[in-house]
Coordinates of C-alpha atoms in Angstrom, one line a residue:
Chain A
X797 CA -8.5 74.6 -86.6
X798 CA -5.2 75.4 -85.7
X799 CA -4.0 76.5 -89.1
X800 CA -6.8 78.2 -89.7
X801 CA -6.0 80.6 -86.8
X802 CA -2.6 80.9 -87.9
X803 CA -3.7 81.8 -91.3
X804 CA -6.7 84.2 -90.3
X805 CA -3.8 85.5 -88.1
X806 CA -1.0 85.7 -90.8
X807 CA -3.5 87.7 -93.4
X808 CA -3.9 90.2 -90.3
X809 CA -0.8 90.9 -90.1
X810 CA -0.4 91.5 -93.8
X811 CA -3.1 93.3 -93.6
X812 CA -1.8 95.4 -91.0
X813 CA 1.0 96.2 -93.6
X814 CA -1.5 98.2 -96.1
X815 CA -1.5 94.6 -98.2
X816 CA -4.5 94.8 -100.2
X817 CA -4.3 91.2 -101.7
X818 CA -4.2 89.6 -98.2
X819 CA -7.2 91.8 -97.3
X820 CA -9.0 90.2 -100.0
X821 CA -7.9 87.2 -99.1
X822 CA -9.3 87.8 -95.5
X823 CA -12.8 89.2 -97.0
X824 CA -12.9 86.0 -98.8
X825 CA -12.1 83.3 -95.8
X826 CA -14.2 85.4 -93.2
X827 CA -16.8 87.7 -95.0
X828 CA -19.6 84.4 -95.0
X829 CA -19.0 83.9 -91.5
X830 CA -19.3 88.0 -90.4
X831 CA -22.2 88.9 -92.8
X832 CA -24.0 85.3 -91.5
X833 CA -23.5 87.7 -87.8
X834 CA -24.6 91.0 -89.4
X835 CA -27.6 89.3 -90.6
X836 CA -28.7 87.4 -87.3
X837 CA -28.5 90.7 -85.9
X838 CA -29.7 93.2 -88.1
X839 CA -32.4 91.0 -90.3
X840 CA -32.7 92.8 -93.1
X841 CA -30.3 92.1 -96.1
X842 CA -29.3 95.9 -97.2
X843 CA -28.5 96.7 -93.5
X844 CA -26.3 93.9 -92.7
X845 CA -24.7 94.6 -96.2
X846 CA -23.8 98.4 -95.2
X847 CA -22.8 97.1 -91.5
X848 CA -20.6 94.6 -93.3
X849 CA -19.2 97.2 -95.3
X850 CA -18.6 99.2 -92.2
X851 CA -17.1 96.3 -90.4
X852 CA -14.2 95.6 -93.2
X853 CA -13.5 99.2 -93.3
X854 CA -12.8 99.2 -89.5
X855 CA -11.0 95.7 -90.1
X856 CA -8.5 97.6 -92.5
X857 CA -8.3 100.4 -90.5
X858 CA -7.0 98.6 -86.9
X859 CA -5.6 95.5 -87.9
X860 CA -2.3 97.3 -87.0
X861 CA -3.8 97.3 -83.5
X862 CA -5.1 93.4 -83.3
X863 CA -2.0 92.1 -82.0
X864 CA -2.5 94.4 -78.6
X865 CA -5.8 93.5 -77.5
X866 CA -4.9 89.0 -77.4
X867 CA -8.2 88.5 -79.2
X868 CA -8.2 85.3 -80.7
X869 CA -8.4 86.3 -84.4
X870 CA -12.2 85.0 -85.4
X871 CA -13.1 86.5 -81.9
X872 CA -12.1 90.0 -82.8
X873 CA -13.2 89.8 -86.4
X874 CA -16.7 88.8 -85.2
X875 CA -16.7 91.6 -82.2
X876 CA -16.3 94.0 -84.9
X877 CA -19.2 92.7 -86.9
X878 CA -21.5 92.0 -84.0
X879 CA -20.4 95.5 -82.7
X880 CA -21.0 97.3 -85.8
X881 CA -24.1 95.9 -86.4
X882 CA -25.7 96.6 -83.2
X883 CA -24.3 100.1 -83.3
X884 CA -26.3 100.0 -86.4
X885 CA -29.5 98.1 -84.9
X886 CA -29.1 101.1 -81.9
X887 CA -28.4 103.9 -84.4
X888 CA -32.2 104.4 -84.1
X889 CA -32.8 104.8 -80.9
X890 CA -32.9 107.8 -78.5
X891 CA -29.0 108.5 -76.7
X892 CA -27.6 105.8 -78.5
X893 CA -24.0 105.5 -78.0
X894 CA -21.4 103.7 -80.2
X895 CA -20.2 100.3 -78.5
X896 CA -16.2 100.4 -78.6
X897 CA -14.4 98.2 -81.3
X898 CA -11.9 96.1 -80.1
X899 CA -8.7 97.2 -80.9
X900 CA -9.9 100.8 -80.7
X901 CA -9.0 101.2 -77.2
X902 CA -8.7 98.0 -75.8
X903 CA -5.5 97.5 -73.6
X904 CA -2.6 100.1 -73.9
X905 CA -0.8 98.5 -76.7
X906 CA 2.4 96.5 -75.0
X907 CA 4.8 93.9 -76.9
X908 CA 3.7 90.9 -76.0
X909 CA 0.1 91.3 -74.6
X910 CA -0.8 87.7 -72.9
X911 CA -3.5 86.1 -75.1
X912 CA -6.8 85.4 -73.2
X913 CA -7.3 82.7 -70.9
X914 CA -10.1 81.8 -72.2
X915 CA -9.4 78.8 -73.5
X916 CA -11.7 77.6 -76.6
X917 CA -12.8 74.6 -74.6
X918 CA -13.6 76.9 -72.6
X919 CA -15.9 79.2 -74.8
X920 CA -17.3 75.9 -77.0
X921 CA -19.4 75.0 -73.1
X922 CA -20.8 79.1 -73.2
X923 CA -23.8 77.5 -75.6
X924 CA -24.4 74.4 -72.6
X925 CA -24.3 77.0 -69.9
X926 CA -26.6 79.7 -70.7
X927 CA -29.5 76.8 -71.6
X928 CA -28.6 75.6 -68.0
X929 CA -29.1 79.1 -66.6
X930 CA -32.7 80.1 -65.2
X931 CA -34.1 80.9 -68.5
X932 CA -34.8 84.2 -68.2
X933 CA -31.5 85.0 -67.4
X934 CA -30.0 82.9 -70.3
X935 CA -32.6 84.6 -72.7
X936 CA -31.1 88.4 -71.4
X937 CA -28.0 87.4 -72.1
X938 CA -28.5 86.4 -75.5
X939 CA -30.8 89.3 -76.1
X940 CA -27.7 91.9 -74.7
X941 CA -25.1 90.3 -76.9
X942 CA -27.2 89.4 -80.1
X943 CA -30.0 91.9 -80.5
X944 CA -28.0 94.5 -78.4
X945 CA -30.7 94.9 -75.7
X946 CA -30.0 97.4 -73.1
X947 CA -30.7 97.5 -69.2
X948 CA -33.8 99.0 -69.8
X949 CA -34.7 97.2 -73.1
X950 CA -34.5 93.7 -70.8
X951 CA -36.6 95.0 -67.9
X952 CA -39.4 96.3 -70.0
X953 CA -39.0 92.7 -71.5
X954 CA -39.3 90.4 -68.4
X955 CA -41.3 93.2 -66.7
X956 CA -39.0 93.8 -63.8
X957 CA -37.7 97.3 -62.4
X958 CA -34.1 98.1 -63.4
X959 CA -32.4 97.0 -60.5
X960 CA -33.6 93.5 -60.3
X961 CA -33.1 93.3 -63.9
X962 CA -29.2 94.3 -63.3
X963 CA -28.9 91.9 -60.2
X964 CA -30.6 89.0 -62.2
X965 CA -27.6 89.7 -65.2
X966 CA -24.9 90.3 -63.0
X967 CA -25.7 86.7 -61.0
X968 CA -26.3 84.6 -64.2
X969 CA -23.2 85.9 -65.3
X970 CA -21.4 84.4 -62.6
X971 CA -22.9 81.4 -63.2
X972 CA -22.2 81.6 -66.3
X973 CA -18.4 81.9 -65.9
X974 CA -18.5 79.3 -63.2
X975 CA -20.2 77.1 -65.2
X976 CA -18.0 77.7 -68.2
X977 CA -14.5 77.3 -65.8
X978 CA -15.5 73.5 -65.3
Chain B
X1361 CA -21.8 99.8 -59.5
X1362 CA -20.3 99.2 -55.8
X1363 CA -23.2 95.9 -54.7
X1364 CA -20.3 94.1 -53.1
X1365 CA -17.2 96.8 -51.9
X1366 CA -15.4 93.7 -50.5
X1367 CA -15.0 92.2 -53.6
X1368 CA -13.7 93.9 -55.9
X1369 CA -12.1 91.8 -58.4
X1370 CA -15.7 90.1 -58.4
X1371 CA -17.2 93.8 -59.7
X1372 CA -13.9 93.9 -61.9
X1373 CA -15.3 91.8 -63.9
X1374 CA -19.0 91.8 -64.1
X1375 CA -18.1 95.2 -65.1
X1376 CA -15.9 93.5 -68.0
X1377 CA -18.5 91.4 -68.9
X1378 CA -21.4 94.4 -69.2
X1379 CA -18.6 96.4 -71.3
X1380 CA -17.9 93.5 -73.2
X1381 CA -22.4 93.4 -73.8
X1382 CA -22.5 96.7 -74.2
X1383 CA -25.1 97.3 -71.7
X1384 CA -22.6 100.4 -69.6
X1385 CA -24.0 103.6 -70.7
X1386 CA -23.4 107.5 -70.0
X1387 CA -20.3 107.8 -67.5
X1388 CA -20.2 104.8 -66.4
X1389 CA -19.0 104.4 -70.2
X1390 CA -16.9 106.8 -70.4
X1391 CA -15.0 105.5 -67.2
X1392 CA -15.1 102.1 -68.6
X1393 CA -13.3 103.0 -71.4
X1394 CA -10.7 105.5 -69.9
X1395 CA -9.4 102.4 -67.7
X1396 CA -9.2 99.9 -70.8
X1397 CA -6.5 102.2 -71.6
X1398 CA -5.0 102.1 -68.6
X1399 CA -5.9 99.2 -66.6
X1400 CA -4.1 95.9 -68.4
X1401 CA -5.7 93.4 -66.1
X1402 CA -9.6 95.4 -66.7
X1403 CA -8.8 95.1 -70.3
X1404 CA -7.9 91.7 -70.3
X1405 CA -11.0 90.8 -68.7
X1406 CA -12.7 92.4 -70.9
X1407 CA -11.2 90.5 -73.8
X1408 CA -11.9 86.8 -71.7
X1409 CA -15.8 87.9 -72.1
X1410 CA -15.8 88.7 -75.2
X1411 CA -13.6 85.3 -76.0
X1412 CA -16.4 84.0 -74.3
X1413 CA -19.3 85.8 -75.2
X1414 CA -18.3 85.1 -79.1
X1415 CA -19.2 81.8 -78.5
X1416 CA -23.0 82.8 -79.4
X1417 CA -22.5 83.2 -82.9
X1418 CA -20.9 79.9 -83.0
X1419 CA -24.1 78.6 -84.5
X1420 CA -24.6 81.3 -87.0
X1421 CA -24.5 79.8 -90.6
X1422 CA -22.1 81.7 -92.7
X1423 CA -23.9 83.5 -95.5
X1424 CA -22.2 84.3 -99.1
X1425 CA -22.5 88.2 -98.7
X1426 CA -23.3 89.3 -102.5
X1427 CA -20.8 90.3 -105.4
X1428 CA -21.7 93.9 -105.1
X1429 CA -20.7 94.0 -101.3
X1430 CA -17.6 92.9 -102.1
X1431 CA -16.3 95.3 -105.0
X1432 CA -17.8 97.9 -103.3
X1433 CA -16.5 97.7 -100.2
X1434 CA -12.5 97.8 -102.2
X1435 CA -14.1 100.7 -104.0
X1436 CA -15.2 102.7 -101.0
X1437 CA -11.2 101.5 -99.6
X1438 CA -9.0 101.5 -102.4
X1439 CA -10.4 103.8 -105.3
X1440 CA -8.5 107.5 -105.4
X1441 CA -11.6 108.9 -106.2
X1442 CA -12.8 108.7 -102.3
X1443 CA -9.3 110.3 -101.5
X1444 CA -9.8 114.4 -101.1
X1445 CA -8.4 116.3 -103.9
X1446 CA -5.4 117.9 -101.3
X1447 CA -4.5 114.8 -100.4
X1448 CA -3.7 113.5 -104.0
X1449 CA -2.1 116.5 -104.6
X1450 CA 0.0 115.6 -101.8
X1451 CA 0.6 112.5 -103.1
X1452 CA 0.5 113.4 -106.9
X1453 CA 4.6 112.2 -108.1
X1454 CA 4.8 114.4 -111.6
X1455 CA 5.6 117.1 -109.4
X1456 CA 8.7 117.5 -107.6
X1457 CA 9.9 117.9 -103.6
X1458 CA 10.4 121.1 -103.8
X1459 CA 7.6 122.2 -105.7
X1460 CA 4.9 120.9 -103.7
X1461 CA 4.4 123.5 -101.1
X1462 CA 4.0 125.8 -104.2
X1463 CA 1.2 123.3 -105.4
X1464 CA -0.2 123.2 -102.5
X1465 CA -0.6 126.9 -102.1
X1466 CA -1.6 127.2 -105.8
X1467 CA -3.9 124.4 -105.7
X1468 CA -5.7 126.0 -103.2
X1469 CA -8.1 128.5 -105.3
X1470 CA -8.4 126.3 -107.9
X1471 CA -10.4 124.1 -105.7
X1472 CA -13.2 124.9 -104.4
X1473 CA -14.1 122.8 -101.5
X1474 CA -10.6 120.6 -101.3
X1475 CA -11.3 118.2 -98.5
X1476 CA -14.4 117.2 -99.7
X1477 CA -13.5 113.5 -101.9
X1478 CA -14.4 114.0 -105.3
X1479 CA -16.4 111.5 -107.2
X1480 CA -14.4 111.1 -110.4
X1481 CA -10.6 110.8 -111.7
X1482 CA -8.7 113.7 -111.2
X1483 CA -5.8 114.5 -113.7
X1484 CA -3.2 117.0 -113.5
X1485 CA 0.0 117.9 -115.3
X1486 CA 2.4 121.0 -114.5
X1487 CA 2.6 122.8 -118.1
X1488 CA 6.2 124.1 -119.1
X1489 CA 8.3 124.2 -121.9
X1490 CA 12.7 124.8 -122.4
X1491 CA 12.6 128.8 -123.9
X1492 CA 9.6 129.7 -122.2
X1493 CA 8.7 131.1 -119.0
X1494 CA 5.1 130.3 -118.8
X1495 CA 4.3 127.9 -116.5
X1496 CA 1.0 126.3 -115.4
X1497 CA -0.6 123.9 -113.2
X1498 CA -3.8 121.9 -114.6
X1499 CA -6.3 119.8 -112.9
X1500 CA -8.9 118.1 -114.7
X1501 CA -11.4 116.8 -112.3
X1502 CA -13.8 115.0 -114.4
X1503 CA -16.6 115.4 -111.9
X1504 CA -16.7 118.6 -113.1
X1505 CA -15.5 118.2 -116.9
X1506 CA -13.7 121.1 -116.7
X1507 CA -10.2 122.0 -116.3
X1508 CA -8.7 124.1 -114.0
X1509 CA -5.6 126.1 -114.1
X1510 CA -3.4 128.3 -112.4
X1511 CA -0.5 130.4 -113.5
X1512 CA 2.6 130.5 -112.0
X1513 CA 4.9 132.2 -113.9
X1514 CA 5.5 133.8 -117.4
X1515 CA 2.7 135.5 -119.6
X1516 CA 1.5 135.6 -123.1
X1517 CA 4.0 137.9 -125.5
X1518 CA 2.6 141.0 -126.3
X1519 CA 0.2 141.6 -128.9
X1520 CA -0.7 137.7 -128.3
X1521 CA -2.7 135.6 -126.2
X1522 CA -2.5 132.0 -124.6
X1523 CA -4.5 129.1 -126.4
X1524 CA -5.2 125.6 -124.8
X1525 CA -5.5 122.5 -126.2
X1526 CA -6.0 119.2 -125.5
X1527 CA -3.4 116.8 -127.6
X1528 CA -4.3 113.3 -128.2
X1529 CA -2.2 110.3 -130.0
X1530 CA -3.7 110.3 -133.9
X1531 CA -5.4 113.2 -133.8
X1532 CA -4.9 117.0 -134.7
X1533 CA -5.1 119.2 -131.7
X1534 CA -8.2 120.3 -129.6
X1535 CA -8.8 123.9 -128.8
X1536 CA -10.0 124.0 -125.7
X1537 CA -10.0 127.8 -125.6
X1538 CA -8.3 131.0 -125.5
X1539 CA -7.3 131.6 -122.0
X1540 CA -8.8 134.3 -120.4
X1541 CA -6.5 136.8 -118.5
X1542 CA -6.0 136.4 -114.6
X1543 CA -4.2 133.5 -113.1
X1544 CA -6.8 131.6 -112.6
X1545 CA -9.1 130.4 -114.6
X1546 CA -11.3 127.1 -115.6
X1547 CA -12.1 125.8 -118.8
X1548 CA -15.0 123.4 -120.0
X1549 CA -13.4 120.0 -121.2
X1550 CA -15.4 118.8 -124.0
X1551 CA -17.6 115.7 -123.2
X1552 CA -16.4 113.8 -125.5
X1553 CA -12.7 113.7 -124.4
X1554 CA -13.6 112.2 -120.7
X1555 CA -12.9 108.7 -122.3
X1556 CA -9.7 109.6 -123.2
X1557 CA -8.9 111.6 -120.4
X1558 CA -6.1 110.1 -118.9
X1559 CA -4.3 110.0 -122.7
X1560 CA -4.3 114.1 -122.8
X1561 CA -1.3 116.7 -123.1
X1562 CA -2.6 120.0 -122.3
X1563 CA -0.4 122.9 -124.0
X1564 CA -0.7 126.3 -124.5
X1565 CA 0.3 128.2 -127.8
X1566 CA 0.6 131.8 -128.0
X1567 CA -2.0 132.5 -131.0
X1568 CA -3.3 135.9 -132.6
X1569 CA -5.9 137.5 -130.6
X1570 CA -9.0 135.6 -131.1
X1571 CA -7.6 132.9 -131.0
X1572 CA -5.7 130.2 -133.6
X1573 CA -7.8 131.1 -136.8
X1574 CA -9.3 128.1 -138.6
X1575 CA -9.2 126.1 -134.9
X1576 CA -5.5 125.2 -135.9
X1577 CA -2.7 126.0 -133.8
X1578 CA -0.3 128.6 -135.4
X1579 CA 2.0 129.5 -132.8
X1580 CA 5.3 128.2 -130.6
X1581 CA 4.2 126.1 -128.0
X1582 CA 4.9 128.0 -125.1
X1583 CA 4.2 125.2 -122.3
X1584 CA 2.7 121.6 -122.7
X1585 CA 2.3 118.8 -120.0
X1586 CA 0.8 115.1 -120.0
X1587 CA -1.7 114.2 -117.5
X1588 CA -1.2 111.9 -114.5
X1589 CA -3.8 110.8 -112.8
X1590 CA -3.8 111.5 -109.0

């Protein structure tokens, strides 16, 4: 797992050079994995293939930038895809607005930016924790981060008014982190 | 966003972890975005969600995206032909230092839209030749199939004119025209040349007017250039 990482990471930072092999080499070790993301979210084939698409170009075009935002390297590789593809997914709809990429304006870019805390331990309990949240809040969750539901998207879904629907995310979020911390 | 003023690092980051859903909209945004740049300890929180938050796709089976994804994905990324014609005559190496802010400025008419990325290969050559003062640039853009130049110095001698043609290994010259007056001008490139396209020297004899008679060339060459492509 380790190597991994310090492989995904090593072809990022060739990549970050203009090297067009290693980026290949990245597309190859990660595209399954990002595409498998575009899909969940976007369903149908020929729009996950354009979002993929989309998601490599930004790849190519920031990964001078990874090293600043202390992603872990599969986190922001598949922030970009799940990003791009509900950008996509929200194209459609009325004031849609473009989610940021990360990387794009994440952090002001210092030397040595401190990776996250979050540990992957840490993030390998997130599945555990949201089934043990109240189940409506577990399902909003889900349905902001995969299907890129809004504020009002999720009260029209559990039939709440905006508010409540904001206060019900905000506390299973705590929850969520506390439960995740253990 | 203010539900509990006396905790502030609390909002911090519930705020983190809605930017990190995407669920901040309109100024609230905007704001949120502003103090990623800014705010080191907002951004990092931001980045511990979506560490966390990544976690959903965990169980997402990886899916072999096709063949065709892939190639054209390096072809929309790596292939000149997406790169506006400027920019490759930026870039273009047959040409040198000091000529290309004359390029530039000649390139300029013979294009008609120059930023807009041009489908197909784009070949050009600078035409001279020792004992001549003509001098022309060429760009075949084979989008277009046609070839356009621009004069930048020297003229046909009197009583003459200028005559192009298209020179390819094995084969007796092309005419691709007598050149009409002006400085710049386009000329049809015949169809079946595109495959060969990036094979072609262009040059320019000085013929009888009329042109070469029997489609031969019959005079000095006056400039001549290969093509690179850009």
């Amino acid at each position: 797992m380790n190597s991994d990482r310090e492989e995904i990471e090593r072809l990022i930072a060739q990549v970050a050079m203009g090297d067009r092999a290693a980026f290949e080499a990245l597309y190859d070790r990660v595209s399954a994995k990002l595409f498998g993301v575009s899909l969940r979210v976007l369903d149908t084939r020929a729009a996950a293939e354009d979002a993929m698409q989309d998601t490599f170009v930004k790849i190519w075009n920031n990964a001078d930038r990874y090293q600043a935002n202390g992603l872990s390297p599969m986190t922001w590789l598949i922030t970009i895809a799940r990003n791009t593809a509900i950008d996509r997914l929200r194209a459609t709809r009325k004031g849609h607005q473009d989610i940021d990429t990360p990387g794009l304006e994440l952090a002001a870019p210092g030397p040595n930016p401190e990776q996250s805390a979050v540990a992957a331990s840490e993030a390998t309990r997130l599945t555990g924790c949201l089934d043990g949240l109240e189940a409506d809040r577990g399902a909003a969750i889900r349905g902001a981060y995969l299907e890129g539901a809004s504020y009002a998207d999720l009260a029209e879904r559990f039939n709440v008014p905006l508010n409540t629907m904001r206060t019900w995310l905000r506390r299973g979020l705590m929850s969520l982190r506390e439960c995740m911390s253990i | 966003m203010s539900d509990h003023p006396t905790m502030p690092a609390e909002d911090d980051d519930m705020l983190a972890a809605e930017v990190a859903l995407g669920l901040v909209e309109g100024e609230a945004r905007d704001a949120a975005r502003a103090r990623m740049l800014q705010d080191r300890a907002f951004a990092r929180r931001v980045a511990d969600w979506q560490e966390r938050f990544v976690a959903m796709t965990d169980d997402i089976t990886p899916v072999n995206a096709p063949a065709r994804s892939r190639k054209a994905l390096m072809a929309r990324l790596f292939s000149a032909r997406r790169v506006p014609l400027m920019q490759r005559l930026w870039v273009w190496q047959g040409i040198s230092f000091a000529a290309l802010a004359a390029v530039a400025f000649l390139a300029v008419p013979l294009l008609q839209e120059p930023t807009v990325p041009t489908q197909g290969e784009v070949y050009a050559t600078r035409m001279a030749a020792e004992d001549s003062a003509l001098e022309l640039l060429a760009v075949m853009d084979m989008s277009r199939g046609d070839i356009a130049l621009r004069r930048v110095s020297g003229a046909a001698p009197e009583g003459r004119v200028l005559e192009l043609w298209a020179i390819l290994p094995e084969r007796a010259p092309i005419s691709l025209g007598v050149l009409p007056d002006g400085d710049v001008s386009r000329v049809a490139l015949p169809a079946d040349l595109a495959a060969e396209a990036a094979q072609i020297t262009l040059a320019i004899t000085d013929e009888p007017p009329g042109g070469a008679p029997g489609g031969v060339p019959t005079g000095s060459v006056m400039a001549a250039g290969a093509v690179a492509e850009l």
